[in-house]
Each structure stands twice: as structure tokens, then as C-alpha cells.
Amino acid sequence: MMNRIGALFLLAASLVPAFAQTGWKAGVAKVAITPSEPMWLAGFAARTKPSEGVRQDIFVSALALQDETGKTSVLVAIDLVGIKREMAEELAARCEKLYGITRDRLVFNVSHTHSAPVVSEDLTPIYDMNDALREASRRYSKVFVEKTMDAIGKAIHDLAPANLTFGQGLAGIAVNRRRVSRRSLPGPVDHDVPVLAVRDAKGALRVVVVGYACHATALNDYLISNDWPGFAREAIEKAHPGATALFVQGCGADSNSLPRGGEALARKHGETLAAAAEQVLKGKMKPVAGPLRTALECVDVPFHNILTREELQKRLEAKQLMYRKPARVLLDELDRNGKLPTSYPYPVQVWQFGKSLKFIVLGGETVVDYSLRLKGQYGFDDTWVAGYSNDILAYIPSKRVSQEGGYEGGEALILFARPGVFSAAVEEIIVEKVGDLVARTSN
């Protein structure tokens, strides 16, 4: 009798889902950051007035993950066009003081929607805001920081036993936008749809993290929204009541969702991404094991053809404000310091989930060549490459794009008030640093 009971006990134990014993804990929070007053919307320099309403709420979402070692890491997904290094560092310093989380265990990724407020005149000094709108932006910036801390804190306090799985799908949303004006150019895109699913100890879906590499610029009016990533999130959450969806922007600096223009197309693109994620969730996903090893470093990327005082003064005569204002910023810096910087500290980050998944996180508006190269180097099946993270400093061209020139190849850097274009060596410098961090986190 005892042997039979023992056998039944062993059988029952074998039927307990493996995810109950993985060592992972996860917590999630989503906090609305929709402004309560008209705001200047970031992204498009041609706008001439502040927002006129809200199409959909925007959010800051946080996924906290604690591995079997007890260390906690947090992925923060933000419905904004960008975040500056100084703001990310402020948030990180507060997280370390309050929760003991080191900088390398925090990722700040933005959707890059062009229908969300300017945060403290972040990223580019090209917006034609009056004093009242600039003050509104400063107020919003402070509220955003507090709400981001609120989301991170809530996610950490929500930690509970969890199971993580990973899979990938495909979605044909992105088109290489450089071919719009020069059809002879090659048109690489990254159509991969990486999906991280987080389930609780009973198997219920709690979190869906979905990525894609494409500009969030299907909309260009004066209504606040998260563009097509927001519609994707809405569709995923509608299909899975009680679950929270996070969007992670990839290396989509040279990709647009095409065709575009208007809510119907934006919604369609979002629903396409949600459908791709749903196929992954219904398929066979791979378990993601710990521990989670992390690393973050900045590497100096050099500028090339640094603008002279004479060139900057000539730009002050340009008709477009988008050229005059950055030139003024650079001239003020030149007067203040006697010189312009010759390089920029570029953030590179790697999260290695056991031997299951490599999450490579890059700063700036990275073109698609980075994700395709890095996944080719480290494995298309278990490597996820995110751009638009930690510091949206400027466009980050590859060697190919630098040589081709054009907007992403260097023309856009003046809009970010950078003193020159990036050297063609920037790709190798970044890829080499990724290699250093991959080696460090793989041991």
C-alpha cells in the first residue's frame, strides 16, 4: 500500500509544471503618462502647434525579473520618442538607492512614437515652442520621472514565481525607407517578431513582451498616441485579458511602416504585429533559464568632419528653424568650452538569460544592419537585438549607410546638435564592444 502511495506521489510530482520550479520571479506594472494639458509632440520638425487631443493613452511599463540568485533586473518600456542619457542615469541612481539595482540591470527602451510629448526639449532642439510650452514640457518631464519610478517600484513589489518562454515570428510591416527617394539602394529590413512570455505558477499568461524594428510614424497629426505599437499592445491585451503587453523597439532607424498615413493604417500595422505575436504564443516556445547575467558599458564613438565656427554661423542663416537652432546650440558650446567634442560615449548593454537567450541592447537610432549582423554573429534563433535604448543620442549608421550618405547616414546629426557625422568606423567599434560584453556575460 505504501509503495502504491509513494508511486502516486511521484507521478503527481512529475505532473507539476516545470515552470513552478524555475527559480524565476516576475512582476509587472503599467502607469499612464498621458499629459493633462496640450503638449508639443516630438519627432516631426514640421509641426506648428501643440497637441489637440488624445487618440489613446500612453504608458510607461516595467517588467521586473528576479533570477535564482535573488538579483532583480527591470525592463522599462516607454511610450515616448526618446530618452536622454541624463534622465536614464537619474532614474538608475534612484533605483540603486531605493532597490539596490545596479545600472546594468536596467533597460530603458522607447517605442519612438512621434505622437508623444517632448520631454524637457529632449533629443533635438528643433521644436518651435514658446516659453509656456517649454515650461509645460519641463513639468511633464518631472511627472514622467516620478511615474517611471512608480512603475518600477510597483513591478518590483509585484514579484511572484514565474515561468519564462521565448519564441519568434515574422511580420511584414517594415519597409526600408531609404528606397523611397533612392530606389537603387538596397532595402534590408528585420521582420523578426521576438516574443517573451511570462506565465505565473499556475500557467496563466501575465506578460507578453514583443519586439519589432520599425519607426512608429504611421501617424503625423496632433493627437497623442503610441502609434502602431500602441494598437499592437491593445490587441494583445484584448486577446489575453489580465495580461500586460510591453513593446520593445528594435533597430528600425531606416525602416517605416508603409504604406502609412491615418489611424486605419496605424491600427492595421499594430494588429498585424499582434497577430504575429499570437502565432508565437500558440506555438512551441522555448523555456528561458537563468541566471540573468548583465553588463553595460559606454564606448567612445568618434565624430568625423566636425563643423567649423564658420559653417555653424552660415547655418544660422538657414530658413528652416530645424537647422538654425542646433547651430546656435553648438556655437554656444563652442564659446563655452573653446572646442566641440570629438566623440560621444555610446551605451552598449547585454542581458544573457542562462544559455537560453541573448538580449543585446543598443543606444540611439540604430539602423537595421546592426540587428542583422549581430543575430547572424550570435544566432538568429536565440538573439534579440533592441535599439532606441538608454540614450537616444542621434542616428547610428552602419558602415554601409555612412558610405551611402543621406539622412540616416549623417544629415540628421545636425538636428541632434551633434558637431559632425559619425566616422565610418562606428559600426566596428560598437560591434566589438558588444563582443566584449557577450564574452563577459557568457561565462
GROMACS .gro file of C-alpha atoms in nm:
model
  443
    1MET     CA    1   0.000   0.000   0.000
    2MET     CA    2   0.277   0.241   0.097
    3ASN     CA    3   0.463   0.163  -0.226
    4ARG     CA    4   0.147   0.241  -0.425
    5ILE     CA    5   0.102   0.573  -0.241
    6GLY     CA    6   0.466   0.656  -0.298
    7ALA     CA    7   0.431   0.579  -0.668
    8LEU     CA    8   0.123   0.801  -0.693
    9PHE     CA    9   0.308   1.081  -0.514
   10LEU     CA   10   0.599   1.056  -0.758
   11LEU     CA   11   0.356   1.054  -1.051
   12ALA     CA   12   0.179   1.363  -0.919
   13ALA     CA   13   0.511   1.540  -0.865
   14SER     CA   14   0.613   1.464  -1.222
   15LEU     CA   15   0.294   1.630  -1.347
   16VAL     CA   16   0.362   1.960  -1.167
   17PRO     CA   17   0.452   2.213  -1.436
   18ALA     CA   18   0.827   2.270  -1.465
   19PHE     CA   19   0.772   2.644  -1.452
   20ALA     CA   20   0.681   2.618  -1.084
   21GLN     CA   21   1.043   2.528  -1.011
   22THR     CA   22   1.238   2.754  -1.247
   23GLY     CA   23   1.364   2.998  -0.984
   24TRP     CA   24   1.224   3.296  -1.174
   25LYS     CA   25   1.009   3.560  -1.017
   26ALA     CA   26   0.842   3.829  -1.225
   27GLY     CA   27   0.641   4.141  -1.161
   28VAL     CA   28   0.479   4.390  -1.397
   29ALA     CA   29   0.329   4.737  -1.381
   30LYS     CA   30   0.185   4.983  -1.632
   31VAL     CA   31   0.139   5.350  -1.544
   32ALA     CA   32  -0.028   5.606  -1.771
   33ILE     CA   33   0.185   5.904  -1.874
   34THR     CA   34  -0.078   6.077  -2.086
   35PRO     CA   35  -0.038   6.452  -2.028
   36SER     CA   36  -0.324   6.653  -1.882
   37GLU     CA   37  -0.258   6.963  -2.093
   38PRO     CA   38  -0.168   7.042  -2.456
   39MET     CA   39   0.193   6.949  -2.530
   40TRP     CA   40   0.434   6.985  -2.819
   41LEU     CA   41   0.467   6.645  -2.983
   42ALA     CA   42   0.815   6.514  -3.053
   43GLY     CA   43   0.956   6.363  -3.369
   44PHE     CA   44   0.836   6.571  -3.662
   45ALA     CA   45   1.008   6.908  -3.705
   46ALA     CA   46   0.732   7.033  -3.936
   47ARG     CA   47   0.466   7.056  -3.666
   48THR     CA   48   0.348   7.409  -3.598
   49LYS     CA   49   0.128   7.376  -3.288
   50PRO     CA   50   0.081   7.167  -2.973
   51SER     CA   51  -0.135   6.857  -2.932
   52GLU     CA   52  -0.510   6.888  -2.982
   53GLY     CA   53  -0.633   6.579  -2.802
   54VAL     CA   54  -0.568   6.215  -2.713
   55ARG     CA   55  -0.617   5.924  -2.954
   56GLN     CA   56  -0.501   5.666  -2.700
   57ASP     CA   57  -0.335   5.678  -2.359
   58ILE     CA   58   0.042   5.638  -2.344
   59PHE     CA   59   0.224   5.444  -2.075
   60VAL     CA   60   0.549   5.356  -1.908
   61SER     CA   61   0.556   4.981  -1.841
   62ALA     CA   62   0.801   4.786  -1.628
   63LEU     CA   63   0.882   4.415  -1.616
   64ALA     CA   64   1.085   4.313  -1.310
   65LEU     CA   65   1.268   3.979  -1.327
   66GLN     CA   66   1.439   3.810  -1.033
   67ASP     CA   67   1.651   3.503  -1.104
   68GLU     CA   68   1.754   3.217  -0.875
   69THR     CA   69   2.043   3.423  -0.736
   70GLY     CA   70   1.798   3.679  -0.599
   71LYS     CA   71   1.919   3.958  -0.827
   72THR     CA   72   1.650   4.179  -0.979
   73SER     CA   73   1.655   4.337  -1.324
   74VAL     CA   74   1.395   4.565  -1.480
   75LEU     CA   75   1.298   4.625  -1.841
   76VAL     CA   76   1.125   4.963  -1.879
   77ALA     CA   77   0.921   5.019  -2.198
   78ILE     CA   78   0.833   5.384  -2.260
   79ASP     CA   79   0.580   5.536  -2.499
   80LEU     CA   80   0.796   5.834  -2.598
   81VAL     CA   81   1.013   5.931  -2.893
   82GLY     CA   82   1.328   5.912  -2.681
   83ILE     CA   83   1.506   5.941  -2.352
   84LYS     CA   84   1.829   6.126  -2.286
   85ARG     CA   85   2.125   5.976  -2.105
   86GLU     CA   86   2.093   6.222  -1.816
   87MET     CA   87   1.733   6.119  -1.748
   88ALA     CA   88   1.817   5.748  -1.768
   89GLU     CA   89   2.105   5.798  -1.525
   90GLU     CA   90   1.883   5.990  -1.284
   91LEU     CA   91   1.632   5.707  -1.285
   92ALA     CA   92   1.907   5.448  -1.245
   93ALA     CA   93   2.062   5.630  -0.949
   94ARG     CA   94   1.727   5.640  -0.773
   95CYS     CA   95   1.668   5.270  -0.843
   96GLU     CA   96   2.005   5.177  -0.696
   97LYS     CA   97   1.939   5.384  -0.384
   98LEU     CA   98   1.584   5.255  -0.332
   99TYR     CA   99   1.609   4.897  -0.455
  100GLY     CA  100   1.980   4.814  -0.483
  101ILE     CA  101   1.950   4.757  -0.858
  102THR     CA  102   2.272   4.836  -1.043
  103ARG     CA  103   2.273   5.029  -1.371
  104ASP     CA  104   2.349   4.724  -1.584
  105ARG     CA  105   2.024   4.563  -1.465
  106LEU     CA  106   1.803   4.840  -1.602
  107VAL     CA  107   1.699   4.876  -1.965
  108PHE     CA  108   1.511   5.188  -2.079
  109ASN     CA  109   1.363   5.130  -2.425
  110VAL     CA  110   1.138   5.375  -2.609
  111SER     CA  111   0.878   5.293  -2.872
  112HIS     CA  112   0.989   5.604  -3.066
  113THR     CA  113   0.633   5.715  -3.128
  114HIS     CA  114   0.618   6.053  -3.298
  115SER     CA  115   0.285   6.125  -3.131
  116ALA     CA  116   0.400   6.172  -2.772
  117PRO     CA  117   0.520   6.482  -2.584
  118VAL     CA  118   0.863   6.638  -2.597
  119VAL     CA  119   1.034   6.562  -2.267
  120SER     CA  120   1.234   6.867  -2.150
  121GLU     CA  121   1.314   6.951  -2.511
  122ASP     CA  122   1.478   6.609  -2.528
  123LEU     CA  123   1.684   6.478  -2.814
  124THR     CA  124   1.672   6.771  -3.053
  125PRO     CA  125   1.647   7.147  -3.013
  126ILE     CA  126   1.437   7.180  -3.328
  127TYR     CA  127   1.091   7.245  -3.190
  128ASP     CA  128   0.937   7.589  -3.227
  129MET     CA  129   0.796   7.609  -2.874
  130ASN     CA  130   0.717   7.929  -2.689
  131ASP     CA  131   0.805   7.981  -2.321
  132ALA     CA  132   0.470   7.845  -2.198
  133LEU     CA  133   0.510   7.523  -2.396
  134ARG     CA  134   0.870   7.482  -2.283
  135GLU     CA  135   0.755   7.515  -1.924
  136ALA     CA  136   0.480   7.258  -1.987
  137SER     CA  137   0.747   7.023  -2.120
  138ARG     CA  138   0.956   7.071  -1.805
  139ARG     CA  139   0.654   6.999  -1.585
  140TYR     CA  140   0.576   6.689  -1.785
  141SER     CA  141   0.937   6.573  -1.761
  142LYS     CA  142   0.923   6.579  -1.381
  143VAL     CA  143   0.591   6.393  -1.377
  144PHE     CA  144   0.731   6.136  -1.621
  145VAL     CA  145   1.030   6.063  -1.396
  146GLU     CA  146   0.805   6.013  -1.092
  147LYS     CA  147   0.565   5.789  -1.284
  148THR     CA  148   0.853   5.584  -1.419
  149MET     CA  149   0.980   5.530  -1.067
  150ASP     CA  150   0.625   5.439  -0.966
  151ALA     CA  151   0.606   5.175  -1.240
  152ILE     CA  152   0.944   5.027  -1.148
  153GLY     CA  153   0.854   5.015  -0.779
  154LYS     CA  154   0.516   4.852  -0.845
  155ALA     CA  155   0.676   4.590  -1.071
  156ILE     CA  156   0.933   4.501  -0.805
  157HIS     CA  157   0.666   4.472  -0.535
  158ASP     CA  158   0.464   4.251  -0.772
  159LEU     CA  159   0.737   3.983  -0.795
  160ALA     CA  160   0.594   3.630  -0.785
  161PRO     CA  161   0.705   3.284  -0.910
  162ALA     CA  162   0.705   3.275  -1.288
  163ASN     CA  163   0.794   3.083  -1.600
  164LEU     CA  164   0.964   3.249  -1.899
  165THR     CA  165   0.946   3.124  -2.257
  166PHE     CA  166   1.075   3.270  -2.583
  167GLY     CA  167   0.983   3.238  -2.947
  168GLN     CA  168   0.988   3.437  -3.269
  169GLY     CA  169   0.753   3.509  -3.554
  170LEU     CA  170   0.759   3.732  -3.862
  171ALA     CA  171   0.560   4.038  -3.969
  172GLY     CA  172   0.589   4.230  -4.295
  173ILE     CA  173   0.526   4.579  -4.157
  174ALA     CA  174   0.864   4.744  -4.213
  175VAL     CA  175   0.995   4.879  -4.542
  176ASN     CA  176   1.343   5.025  -4.577
  177ARG     CA  177   1.252   5.392  -4.614
  178ARG     CA  178   1.580   5.495  -4.778
  179ARG     CA  179   1.446   5.341  -5.101
  180VAL     CA  180   1.156   5.586  -5.107
  181SER     CA  181   1.379   5.855  -5.258
  182ARG     CA  182   1.658   5.632  -5.393
  183ARG     CA  183   1.510   5.305  -5.520
  184SER     CA  184   1.853   5.185  -5.631
  185LEU     CA  185   1.961   5.144  -5.268
  186PRO     CA  186   1.949   4.802  -5.104
  187GLY     CA  187   1.647   4.759  -4.878
  188PRO     CA  188   1.737   4.543  -4.577
  189VAL     CA  189   1.474   4.507  -4.304
  190ASP     CA  190   1.436   4.297  -3.991
  191HIS     CA  191   1.094   4.131  -3.995
  192ASP     CA  192   1.155   3.915  -3.687
  193VAL     CA  193   0.898   3.936  -3.406
  194PRO     CA  194   1.070   3.826  -3.083
  195VAL     CA  195   0.826   3.735  -2.804
  196LEU     CA  196   0.899   3.676  -2.436
  197ALA     CA  197   0.604   3.525  -2.247
  198VAL     CA  198   0.579   3.536  -1.870
  199ARG     CA  199   0.335   3.298  -1.700
  200ASP     CA  200   0.253   3.261  -1.333
  201ALA     CA  201   0.292   2.946  -1.121
  202LYS     CA  202  -0.044   2.815  -1.244
  203GLY     CA  203   0.036   2.872  -1.610
  204ALA     CA  204  -0.172   3.186  -1.663
  205LEU     CA  205  -0.024   3.438  -1.905
  206ARG     CA  206   0.084   3.753  -1.718
  207VAL     CA  207   0.315   3.942  -1.955
  208VAL     CA  208   0.387   3.948  -2.328
  209VAL     CA  209   0.698   4.135  -2.438
  210VAL     CA  210   0.702   4.178  -2.816
  211GLY     CA  211   0.964   4.344  -3.031
  212TYR     CA  212   0.987   4.481  -3.384
  213ALA     CA  213   1.226   4.705  -3.578
  214CYS     CA  214   1.041   4.994  -3.742
  215HIS     CA  215   0.974   5.365  -3.692
  216ALA     CA  216   0.649   5.441  -3.510
  217THR     CA  217   0.549   5.707  -3.761
  218ALA     CA  218   0.229   5.586  -3.923
  219LEU     CA  219   0.056   5.890  -3.768
  220ASN     CA  220   0.162   6.254  -3.807
  221ASP     CA  221  -0.129   6.458  -3.674
  222TYR     CA  222  -0.178   6.638  -3.342
  223LEU     CA  223  -0.335   6.361  -3.132
  224ILE     CA  224  -0.138   6.185  -2.859
  225SER     CA  225  -0.083   5.811  -2.907
  226ASN     CA  226   0.174   5.534  -2.919
  227ASP     CA  227   0.114   5.493  -3.292
  228TRP     CA  228   0.102   5.134  -3.425
  229PRO     CA  229   0.289   4.986  -3.123
  230GLY     CA  230   0.004   5.114  -2.908
  231PHE     CA  231  -0.256   4.943  -3.126
  232ALA     CA  232  -0.048   4.623  -3.115
  233ARG     CA  233  -0.043   4.634  -2.737
  234GLU     CA  234  -0.418   4.697  -2.721
  235ALA     CA  235  -0.486   4.398  -2.946
  236ILE     CA  236  -0.263   4.164  -2.743
  237GLU     CA  237  -0.419   4.269  -2.414
  238LYS     CA  238  -0.770   4.233  -2.558
  239ALA     CA  239  -0.689   3.878  -2.667
  240HIS     CA  240  -0.545   3.797  -2.323
  241PRO     CA  241  -0.748   3.969  -2.050
  242GLY     CA  242  -0.542   4.027  -1.738
  243ALA     CA  243  -0.209   4.014  -1.922
  244THR     CA  244   0.015   4.316  -1.978
  245ALA     CA  245   0.186   4.376  -2.312
  246LEU     CA  246   0.519   4.559  -2.347
  247PHE     CA  247   0.666   4.673  -2.679
  248VAL     CA  248   1.043   4.682  -2.739
  249GLN     CA  249   1.170   4.885  -3.034
  250GLY     CA  250   1.440   4.721  -3.245
  251CYS     CA  251   1.695   4.858  -3.492
  252GLY     CA  252   1.443   5.035  -3.713
  253ALA     CA  253   1.606   5.371  -3.779
  254ASP     CA  254   1.590   5.321  -4.156
  255SER     CA  255   1.252   5.143  -4.163
  256ASN     CA  256   0.898   5.281  -4.182
  257SER     CA  257   0.562   5.108  -4.168
  258LEU     CA  258   0.448   5.150  -4.527
  259PRO     CA  259   0.201   5.244  -4.653
  260ARG     CA  260   0.124   5.490  -4.377
  261GLY     CA  261  -0.100   5.786  -4.304
  262GLY     CA  262  -0.401   5.786  -4.079
  263GLU     CA  263  -0.542   5.582  -3.794
  264ALA     CA  264  -0.677   5.298  -4.008
  265LEU     CA  265  -0.331   5.207  -4.137
  266ALA     CA  266  -0.169   5.253  -3.796
  267ARG     CA  267  -0.427   5.021  -3.642
  268LYS     CA  268  -0.376   4.768  -3.921
  269HIS     CA  269   0.001   4.763  -3.866
  270GLY     CA  270  -0.048   4.720  -3.492
  271GLU     CA  271  -0.295   4.436  -3.541
  272THR     CA  272  -0.051   4.269  -3.781
  273LEU     CA  273   0.217   4.269  -3.512
  274ALA     CA  274  -0.031   4.141  -3.254
  275ALA     CA  275  -0.133   3.858  -3.489
  276ALA     CA  276   0.232   3.760  -3.535
  277ALA     CA  277   0.283   3.758  -3.158
  278GLU     CA  278  -0.033   3.547  -3.115
  279GLN     CA  279   0.102   3.284  -3.352
  280VAL     CA  280   0.418   3.265  -3.144
  281LEU     CA  281   0.221   3.233  -2.820
  282LYS     CA  282   0.016   2.948  -2.966
  283GLY     CA  283   0.325   2.770  -3.095
  284LYS     CA  284   0.601   2.581  -2.919
  285MET     CA  285   0.806   2.833  -2.723
  286LYS     CA  286   1.141   2.753  -2.565
  287PRO     CA  287   1.191   2.774  -2.187
  288VAL     CA  288   1.415   3.060  -2.075
  289ALA     CA  289   1.651   2.968  -1.793
  290GLY     CA  290   1.856   3.177  -1.555
  291PRO     CA  291   2.067   3.312  -1.413
  292LEU     CA  292   2.043   3.653  -1.579
  293ARG     CA  293   2.394   3.791  -1.628
  294THR     CA  294   2.414   4.159  -1.724
  295ALA     CA  295   2.668   4.415  -1.843
  296LEU     CA  296   2.658   4.776  -1.961
  297GLU     CA  297   2.943   4.995  -2.081
  298CYS     CA  298   2.985   5.311  -2.284
  299VAL     CA  299   3.232   5.314  -2.570
  300ASP     CA  300   3.356   5.634  -2.736
  301VAL     CA  301   3.234   5.664  -3.095
  302PRO     CA  302   3.422   5.931  -3.293
  303PHE     CA  303   3.277   6.218  -3.492
  304HIS     CA  304   3.408   6.293  -3.840
  305ASN     CA  305   3.414   6.623  -4.034
  306ILE     CA  306   3.350   6.833  -3.725
  307LEU     CA  307   3.175   7.157  -3.811
  308THR     CA  308   3.376   7.479  -3.800
  309ARG     CA  309   3.260   7.805  -3.647
  310GLU     CA  310   3.218   7.946  -3.996
  311GLU     CA  311   2.999   7.656  -4.106
  312LEU     CA  312   2.782   7.689  -3.797
  313GLN     CA  313   2.742   8.062  -3.844
  314LYS     CA  314   2.634   8.002  -4.203
  315ARG     CA  315   2.368   7.759  -4.076
  316LEU     CA  316   2.226   8.041  -3.864
  317GLU     CA  317   2.113   8.198  -4.191
  318ALA     CA  318   1.907   7.894  -4.293
  319LYS     CA  319   1.535   7.945  -4.349
  320GLN     CA  320   1.438   7.637  -4.150
  321LEU     CA  321   1.440   7.659  -3.772
  322MET     CA  322   1.540   7.293  -3.760
  323TYR     CA  323   1.885   7.394  -3.886
  324ARG     CA  324   1.924   7.729  -3.710
  325LYS     CA  325   1.854   7.617  -3.355
  326PRO     CA  326   2.101   7.323  -3.343
  327ALA     CA  327   2.367   7.551  -3.492
  328ARG     CA  328   2.302   7.801  -3.213
  329VAL     CA  329   2.338   7.525  -2.952
  330LEU     CA  330   2.671   7.417  -3.099
  331LEU     CA  331   2.803   7.774  -3.124
  332ASP     CA  332   2.714   7.831  -2.759
  333GLU     CA  333   2.902   7.512  -2.668
  334LEU     CA  334   3.200   7.626  -2.874
  335ASP     CA  335   3.202   7.964  -2.698
  336ARG     CA  336   3.167   7.799  -2.358
  337ASN     CA  337   3.432   7.525  -2.396
  338GLY     CA  338   3.656   7.659  -2.671
  339LYS     CA  339   3.601   7.340  -2.874
  340LEU     CA  340   3.341   7.087  -2.976
  341PRO     CA  341   3.352   6.722  -2.865
  342THR     CA  342   3.527   6.476  -3.095
  343SER     CA  343   3.342   6.166  -2.971
  344TYR     CA  344   3.035   6.051  -2.778
  345PRO     CA  345   3.002   5.788  -2.501
  346TYR     CA  346   2.773   5.531  -2.663
  347PRO     CA  347   2.586   5.282  -2.438
  348VAL     CA  348   2.602   4.909  -2.511
  349GLN     CA  349   2.421   4.657  -2.290
  350VAL     CA  350   2.384   4.278  -2.284
  351TRP     CA  351   2.147   4.058  -2.083
  352GLN     CA  352   2.230   3.686  -2.104
  353PHE     CA  353   1.949   3.458  -1.983
  354GLY     CA  354   2.136   3.139  -1.886
  355LYS     CA  355   2.215   2.971  -2.217
  356SER     CA  356   1.865   3.038  -2.350
  357LEU     CA  357   1.852   3.394  -2.479
  358LYS     CA  358   2.089   3.679  -2.553
  359PHE     CA  359   1.934   4.028  -2.531
  360ILE     CA  360   2.161   4.290  -2.693
  361VAL     CA  361   2.059   4.649  -2.619
  362LEU     CA  362   2.194   4.944  -2.820
  363GLY     CA  363   2.154   5.318  -2.778
  364GLY     CA  364   2.048   5.572  -3.037
  365GLU     CA  365   1.852   5.531  -3.358
  366THR     CA  366   2.029   5.222  -3.487
  367VAL     CA  367   1.986   5.114  -3.848
  368VAL     CA  368   1.883   4.759  -3.935
  369ASP     CA  369   2.234   4.642  -4.027
  370TYR     CA  370   2.319   4.613  -3.657
  371SER     CA  371   2.044   4.365  -3.572
  372LEU     CA  372   2.102   4.156  -3.884
  373ARG     CA  373   2.478   4.142  -3.827
  374LEU     CA  374   2.460   4.068  -3.455
  375LYS     CA  375   2.195   3.799  -3.493
  376GLY     CA  376   2.400   3.647  -3.773
  377GLN     CA  377   2.703   3.650  -3.545
  378TYR     CA  378   2.538   3.515  -3.228
  379GLY     CA  379   2.242   3.318  -3.360
  380PHE     CA  380   1.914   3.419  -3.520
  381ASP     CA  381   1.716   3.176  -3.307
  382ASP     CA  382   1.820   3.295  -2.962
  383THR     CA  383   1.942   3.653  -3.004
  384TRP     CA  384   1.718   3.960  -2.961
  385VAL     CA  385   1.862   4.299  -3.060
  386ALA     CA  386   1.697   4.620  -2.938
  387GLY     CA  387   1.783   4.974  -3.041
  388TYR     CA  388   1.643   5.301  -2.908
  389SER     CA  389   1.757   5.230  -2.554
  390ASN     CA  390   1.916   5.418  -2.263
  391ASP     CA  391   2.017   5.725  -2.466
  392ILE     CA  392   1.863   5.840  -2.794
  393LEU     CA  393   2.163   6.049  -2.887
  394ALA     CA  394   2.135   6.052  -3.268
  395TYR     CA  395   2.109   5.825  -3.568
  396ILE     CA  396   2.367   5.545  -3.556
  397PRO     CA  397   2.458   5.449  -3.913
  398SER     CA  398   2.632   5.131  -4.020
  399LYS     CA  399   2.938   5.142  -4.242
  400ARG     CA  400   2.714   5.083  -4.544
  401VAL     CA  401   2.474   5.364  -4.457
  402SER     CA  402   2.763   5.600  -4.374
  403GLN     CA  403   2.910   5.540  -4.719
  404GLU     CA  404   2.572   5.584  -4.891
  405GLY     CA  405   2.512   5.909  -4.701
  406GLY     CA  406   2.169   6.066  -4.686
  407TYR     CA  407   1.955   6.142  -4.382
  408GLU     CA  408   2.042   5.839  -4.168
  409GLY     CA  409   2.399   5.843  -4.295
  410GLY     CA  410   2.482   6.177  -4.141
  411GLU     CA  411   2.249   6.458  -4.244
  412ALA     CA  412   2.024   6.406  -3.941
  413LEU     CA  413   2.302   6.452  -3.687
  414ILE     CA  414   2.286   6.831  -3.704
  415LEU     CA  415   1.923   6.807  -3.585
  416PHE     CA  416   2.051   6.642  -3.267
  417ALA     CA  417   2.305   6.925  -3.224
  418ARG     CA  418   2.598   6.690  -3.283
  419PRO     CA  419   2.921   6.853  -3.406
  420GLY     CA  420   2.974   6.623  -3.703
  421VAL     CA  421   2.882   6.291  -3.859
  422PHE     CA  422   2.992   5.962  -3.712
  423SER     CA  423   3.302   5.803  -3.853
  424ALA     CA  424   3.251   5.501  -4.079
  425ALA     CA  425   3.435   5.305  -3.809
  426VAL     CA  426   3.140   5.340  -3.570
  427GLU     CA  427   2.990   5.002  -3.666
  428GLU     CA  428   3.307   4.807  -3.587
  429ILE     CA  429   3.356   4.995  -3.261
  430ILE     CA  430   3.004   4.912  -3.142
  431VAL     CA  431   3.014   4.550  -3.260
  432GLU     CA  432   3.350   4.498  -3.088
  433LYS     CA  433   3.209   4.631  -2.760
  434VAL     CA  434   2.908   4.403  -2.795
  435GLY     CA  435   3.154   4.115  -2.832
  436ASP     CA  436   3.331   4.215  -2.511
  437LEU     CA  437   3.006   4.220  -2.314
  438VAL     CA  438   2.880   3.896  -2.469
  439ALA     CA  439   3.203   3.724  -2.364
  440ARG     CA  440   3.172   3.865  -2.015
  441THR     CA  441   2.811   3.759  -1.963
  442SER     CA  442   2.853   3.416  -2.122
  443ASN     CA  443   3.099   3.290  -1.861
   0.00000   0.00000   0.00000
